PDB file of C-alpha atoms in Angstrom:
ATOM      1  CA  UNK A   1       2.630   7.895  -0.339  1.00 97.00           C
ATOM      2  CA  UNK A   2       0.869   6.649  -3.471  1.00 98.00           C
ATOM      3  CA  UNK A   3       3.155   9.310  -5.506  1.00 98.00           C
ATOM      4  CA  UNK A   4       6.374   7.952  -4.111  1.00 98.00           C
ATOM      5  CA  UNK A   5       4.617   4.034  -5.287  1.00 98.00           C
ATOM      6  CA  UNK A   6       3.405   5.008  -8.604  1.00 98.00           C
ATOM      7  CA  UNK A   7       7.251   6.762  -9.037  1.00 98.00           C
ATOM      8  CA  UNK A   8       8.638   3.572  -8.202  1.00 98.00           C
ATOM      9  CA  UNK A   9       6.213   1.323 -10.333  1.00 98.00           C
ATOM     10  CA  UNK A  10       7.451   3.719 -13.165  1.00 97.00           C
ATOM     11  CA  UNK A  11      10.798   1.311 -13.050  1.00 97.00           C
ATOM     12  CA  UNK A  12       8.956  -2.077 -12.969  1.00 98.00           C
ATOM     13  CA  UNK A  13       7.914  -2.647 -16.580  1.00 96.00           C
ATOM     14  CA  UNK A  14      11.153  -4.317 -17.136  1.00 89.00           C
ATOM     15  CA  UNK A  15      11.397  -6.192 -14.041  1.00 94.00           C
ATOM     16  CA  UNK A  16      13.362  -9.038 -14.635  1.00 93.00           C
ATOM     17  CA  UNK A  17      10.522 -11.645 -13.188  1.00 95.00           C
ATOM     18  CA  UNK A  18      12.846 -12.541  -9.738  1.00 95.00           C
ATOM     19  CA  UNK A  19      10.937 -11.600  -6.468  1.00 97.00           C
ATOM     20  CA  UNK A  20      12.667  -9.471  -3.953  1.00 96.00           C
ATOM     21  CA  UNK A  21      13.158 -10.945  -0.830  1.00 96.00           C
ATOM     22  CA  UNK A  22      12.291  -8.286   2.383  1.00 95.00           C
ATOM     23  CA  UNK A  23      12.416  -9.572   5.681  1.00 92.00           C
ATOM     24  CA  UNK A  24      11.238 -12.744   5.574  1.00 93.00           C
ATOM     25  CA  UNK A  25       8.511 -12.221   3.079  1.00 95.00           C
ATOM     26  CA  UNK A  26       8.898 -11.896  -0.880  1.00 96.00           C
ATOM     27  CA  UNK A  27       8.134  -8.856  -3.184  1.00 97.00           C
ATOM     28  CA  UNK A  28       7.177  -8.355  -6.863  1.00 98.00           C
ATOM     29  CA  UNK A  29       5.420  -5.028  -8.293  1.00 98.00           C
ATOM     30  CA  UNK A  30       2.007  -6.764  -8.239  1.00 98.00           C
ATOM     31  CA  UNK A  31       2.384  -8.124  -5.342  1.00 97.00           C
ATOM     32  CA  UNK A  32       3.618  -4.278  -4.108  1.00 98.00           C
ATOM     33  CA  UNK A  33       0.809  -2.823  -5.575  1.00 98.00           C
ATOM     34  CA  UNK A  34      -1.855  -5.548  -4.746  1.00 96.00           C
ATOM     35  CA  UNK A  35      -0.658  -4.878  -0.809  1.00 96.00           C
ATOM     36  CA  UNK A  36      -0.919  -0.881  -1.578  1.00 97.00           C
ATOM     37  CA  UNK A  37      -4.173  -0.324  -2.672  1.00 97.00           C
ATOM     38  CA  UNK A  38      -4.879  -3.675   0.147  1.00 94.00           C
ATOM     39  CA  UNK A  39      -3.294  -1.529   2.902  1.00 94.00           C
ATOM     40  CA  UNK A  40      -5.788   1.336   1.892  1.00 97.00           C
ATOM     41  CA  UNK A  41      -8.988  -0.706   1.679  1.00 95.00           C
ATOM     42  CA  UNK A  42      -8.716  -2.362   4.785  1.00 94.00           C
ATOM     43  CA  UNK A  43      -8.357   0.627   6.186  1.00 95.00           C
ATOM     44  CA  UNK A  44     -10.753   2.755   4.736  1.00 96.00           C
ATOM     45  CA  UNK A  45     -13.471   0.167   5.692  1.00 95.00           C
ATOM     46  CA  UNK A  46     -12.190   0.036   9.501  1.00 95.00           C
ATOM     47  CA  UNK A  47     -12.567   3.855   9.145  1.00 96.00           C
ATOM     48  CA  UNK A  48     -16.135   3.534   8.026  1.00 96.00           C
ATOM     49  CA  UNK A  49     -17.238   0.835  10.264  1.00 96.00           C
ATOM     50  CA  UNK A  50     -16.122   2.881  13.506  1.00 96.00           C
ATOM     51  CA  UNK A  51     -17.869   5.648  12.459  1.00 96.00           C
ATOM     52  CA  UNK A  52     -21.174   4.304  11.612  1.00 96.00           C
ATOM     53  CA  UNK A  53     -20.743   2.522  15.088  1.00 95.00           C
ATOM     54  CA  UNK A  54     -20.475  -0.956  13.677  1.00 95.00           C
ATOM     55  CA  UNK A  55     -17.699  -3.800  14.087  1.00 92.00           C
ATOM     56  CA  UNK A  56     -14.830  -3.626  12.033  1.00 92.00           C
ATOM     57  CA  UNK A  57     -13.978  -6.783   9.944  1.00 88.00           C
ATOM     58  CA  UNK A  58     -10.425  -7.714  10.199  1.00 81.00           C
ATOM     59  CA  UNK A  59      -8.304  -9.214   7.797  1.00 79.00           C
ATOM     60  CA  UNK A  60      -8.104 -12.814   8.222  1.00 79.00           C
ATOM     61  CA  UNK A  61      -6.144 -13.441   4.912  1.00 74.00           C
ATOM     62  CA  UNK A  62      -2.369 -11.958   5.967  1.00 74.00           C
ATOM     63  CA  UNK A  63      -1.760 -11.655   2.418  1.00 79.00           C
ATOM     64  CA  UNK A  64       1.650 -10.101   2.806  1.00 86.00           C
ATOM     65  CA  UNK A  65       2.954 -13.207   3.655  1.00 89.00           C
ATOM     66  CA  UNK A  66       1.600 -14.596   0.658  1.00 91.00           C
ATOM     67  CA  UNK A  67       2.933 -14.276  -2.616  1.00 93.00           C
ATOM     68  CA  UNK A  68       0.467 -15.307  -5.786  1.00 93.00           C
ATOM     69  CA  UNK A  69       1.059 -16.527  -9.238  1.00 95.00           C
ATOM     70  CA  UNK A  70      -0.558 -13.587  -9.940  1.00 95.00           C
ATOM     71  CA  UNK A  71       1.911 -11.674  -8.215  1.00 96.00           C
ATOM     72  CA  UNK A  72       5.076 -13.218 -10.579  1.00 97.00           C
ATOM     73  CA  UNK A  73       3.384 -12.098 -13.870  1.00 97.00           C
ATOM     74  CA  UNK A  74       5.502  -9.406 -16.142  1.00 97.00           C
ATOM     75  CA  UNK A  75       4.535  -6.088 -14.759  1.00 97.00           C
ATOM     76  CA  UNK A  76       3.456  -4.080 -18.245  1.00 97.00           C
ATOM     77  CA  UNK A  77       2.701  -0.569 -19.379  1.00 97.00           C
ATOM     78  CA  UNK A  78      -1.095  -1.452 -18.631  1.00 98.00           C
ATOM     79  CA  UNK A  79      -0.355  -2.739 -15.328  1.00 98.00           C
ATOM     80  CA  UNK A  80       1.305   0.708 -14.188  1.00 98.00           C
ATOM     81  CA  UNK A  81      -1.989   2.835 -16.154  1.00 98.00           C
ATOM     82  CA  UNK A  82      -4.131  -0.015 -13.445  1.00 98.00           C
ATOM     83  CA  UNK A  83      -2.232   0.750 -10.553  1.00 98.00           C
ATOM     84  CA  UNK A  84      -2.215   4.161 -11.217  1.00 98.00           C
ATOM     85  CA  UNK A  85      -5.959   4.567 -11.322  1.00 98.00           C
ATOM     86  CA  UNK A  86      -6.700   2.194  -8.798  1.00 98.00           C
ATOM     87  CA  UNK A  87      -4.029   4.324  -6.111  1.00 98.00           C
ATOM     88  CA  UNK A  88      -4.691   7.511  -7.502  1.00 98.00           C
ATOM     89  CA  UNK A  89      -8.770   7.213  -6.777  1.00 98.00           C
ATOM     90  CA  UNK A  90      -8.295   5.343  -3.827  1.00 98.00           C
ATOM     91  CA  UNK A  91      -6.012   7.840  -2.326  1.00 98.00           C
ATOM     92  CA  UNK A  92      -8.891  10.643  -3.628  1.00 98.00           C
ATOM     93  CA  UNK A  93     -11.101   8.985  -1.597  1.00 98.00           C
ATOM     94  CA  UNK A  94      -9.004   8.630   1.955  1.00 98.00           C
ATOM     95  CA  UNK A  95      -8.117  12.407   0.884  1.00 97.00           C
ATOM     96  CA  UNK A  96     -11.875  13.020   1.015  1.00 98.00           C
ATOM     97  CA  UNK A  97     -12.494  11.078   4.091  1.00 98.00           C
ATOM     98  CA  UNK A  98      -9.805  12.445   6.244  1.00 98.00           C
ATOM     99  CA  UNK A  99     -11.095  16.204   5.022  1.00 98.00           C
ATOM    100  CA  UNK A 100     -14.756  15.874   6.483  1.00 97.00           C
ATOM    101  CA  UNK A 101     -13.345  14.809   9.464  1.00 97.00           C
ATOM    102  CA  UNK A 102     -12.277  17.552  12.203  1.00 97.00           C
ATOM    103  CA  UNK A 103      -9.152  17.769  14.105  1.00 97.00           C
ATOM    104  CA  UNK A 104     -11.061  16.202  16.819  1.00 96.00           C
ATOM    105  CA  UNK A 105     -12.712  13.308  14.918  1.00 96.00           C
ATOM    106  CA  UNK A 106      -9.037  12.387  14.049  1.00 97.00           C
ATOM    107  CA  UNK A 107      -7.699  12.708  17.259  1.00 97.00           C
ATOM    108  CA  UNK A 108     -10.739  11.042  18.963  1.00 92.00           C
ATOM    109  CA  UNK A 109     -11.857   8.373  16.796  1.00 92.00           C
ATOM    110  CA  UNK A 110     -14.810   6.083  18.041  1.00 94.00           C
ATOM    111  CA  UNK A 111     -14.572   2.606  18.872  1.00 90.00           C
ATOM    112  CA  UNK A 112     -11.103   0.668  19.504  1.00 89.00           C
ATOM    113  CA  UNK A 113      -7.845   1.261  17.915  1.00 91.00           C
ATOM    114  CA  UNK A 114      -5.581   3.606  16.653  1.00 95.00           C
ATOM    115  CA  UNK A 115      -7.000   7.514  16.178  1.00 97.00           C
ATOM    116  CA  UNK A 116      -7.670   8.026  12.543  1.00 97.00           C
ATOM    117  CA  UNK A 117      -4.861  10.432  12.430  1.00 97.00           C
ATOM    118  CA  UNK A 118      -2.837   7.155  13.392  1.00 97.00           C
ATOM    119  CA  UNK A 119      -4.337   5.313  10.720  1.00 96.00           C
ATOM    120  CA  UNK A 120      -3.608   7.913   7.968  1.00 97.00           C
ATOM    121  CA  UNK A 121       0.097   7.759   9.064  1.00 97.00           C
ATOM    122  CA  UNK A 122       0.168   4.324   8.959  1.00 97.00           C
ATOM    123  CA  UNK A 123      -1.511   3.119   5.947  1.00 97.00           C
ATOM    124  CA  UNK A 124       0.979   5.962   4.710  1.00 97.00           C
ATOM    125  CA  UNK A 125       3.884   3.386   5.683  1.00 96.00           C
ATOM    126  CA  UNK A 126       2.310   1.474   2.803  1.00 96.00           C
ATOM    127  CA  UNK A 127       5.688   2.580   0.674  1.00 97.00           C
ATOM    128  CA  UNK A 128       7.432  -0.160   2.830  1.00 97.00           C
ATOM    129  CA  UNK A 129       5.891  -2.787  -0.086  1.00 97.00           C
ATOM    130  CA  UNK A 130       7.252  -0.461  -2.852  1.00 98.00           C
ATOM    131  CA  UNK A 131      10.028   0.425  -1.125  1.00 98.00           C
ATOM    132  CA  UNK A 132      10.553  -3.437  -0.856  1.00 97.00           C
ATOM    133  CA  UNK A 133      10.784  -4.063  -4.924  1.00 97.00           C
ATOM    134  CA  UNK A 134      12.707  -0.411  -5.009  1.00 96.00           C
ATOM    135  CA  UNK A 135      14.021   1.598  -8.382  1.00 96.00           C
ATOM    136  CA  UNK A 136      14.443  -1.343 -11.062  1.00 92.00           C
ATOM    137  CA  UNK A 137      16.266   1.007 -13.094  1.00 87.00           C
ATOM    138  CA  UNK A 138      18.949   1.092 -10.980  1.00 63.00           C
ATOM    139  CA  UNK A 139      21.471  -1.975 -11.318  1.00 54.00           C
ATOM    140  CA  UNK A 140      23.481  -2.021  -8.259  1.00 47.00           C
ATOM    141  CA  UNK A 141      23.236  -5.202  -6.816  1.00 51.00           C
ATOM    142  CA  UNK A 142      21.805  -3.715  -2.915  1.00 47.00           C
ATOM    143  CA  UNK A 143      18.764  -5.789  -2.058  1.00 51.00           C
ATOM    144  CA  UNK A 144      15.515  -4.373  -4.213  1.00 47.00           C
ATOM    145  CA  UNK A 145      17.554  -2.892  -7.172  1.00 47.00           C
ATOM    146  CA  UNK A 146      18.380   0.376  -4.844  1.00 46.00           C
ATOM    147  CA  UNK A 147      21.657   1.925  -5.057  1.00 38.00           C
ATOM    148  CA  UNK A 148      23.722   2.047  -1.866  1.00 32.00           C
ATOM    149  CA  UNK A 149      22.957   4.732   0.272  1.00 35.00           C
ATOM    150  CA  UNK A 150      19.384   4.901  -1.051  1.00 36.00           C
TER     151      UNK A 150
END
């Protein structure tokens, strides 16, 4: 998942500043990224909370419905080295996570919700917010910069 983003991200340093509408919510690469490496920490901490027995905190914030000026800032060259760190070690630690866990643990997780095996696939859905803003190289004019049939 986070190679597929950081492939895409690639494309956005000469974004041309107009979010992309998805659904009924509104995409920019910060605001892809920002929900990325979101998506992986709210996850990783209901992980650890279920396994140390405690409550999980949710996420009160619903932040993919919320779009920043943060978010509508030029993505740069040192924006994609960030995001690449930031992914890269956050997806080394959910690697490292998932590997001390046994088949069972995943398939048996403690506490409510989905298994962690669930919750790898799904925070692996996390391209959706990449997949949102798409290839800005290409010029093609299908929703998110994609080429039809993409």
């Amino acid at each position: 998942m986070v190679g597929h983003v950081l492939a895409l991200a690639e494309t956005w340093t000469d974004w041309d500043g107009r979010p992309v509408p998805a659904g009924d919510r509104l995409y920019t690469p910060h605001k892809a990224i920002r929900r990325v490496a979101d998506h992986m920490v709210d996850h990783l901490a209901e992980m650890e909370a279920r396994l140390a027995g405690e409550e999980t905190q949710p996420d009160h914030w619903h932040a993919s419905a919320t779009t920043t000026a943060a978010d509508l800032a030029p993505f740069t060259g040192a924006d994609l080295d960030e995001a690449r760190s930031r992914l890269t070690r956050l997806a080394r630690i959910w690697a490292t996570r998932l590997d001390s866990l046994t088949p069972d643990d995943l398939d048996r997780s403690p506490g409510a919700g989905w298994t962690f095996r669930q919750l790898a696939f799904h925070v692996a859905e996390s391209v959706y917010y990449a997949d949102s803003v798409g290839d800005r190289r290409v010029r093609s004019g299908a929703p998110g910069g994609r080429s039809v049939g993409q």
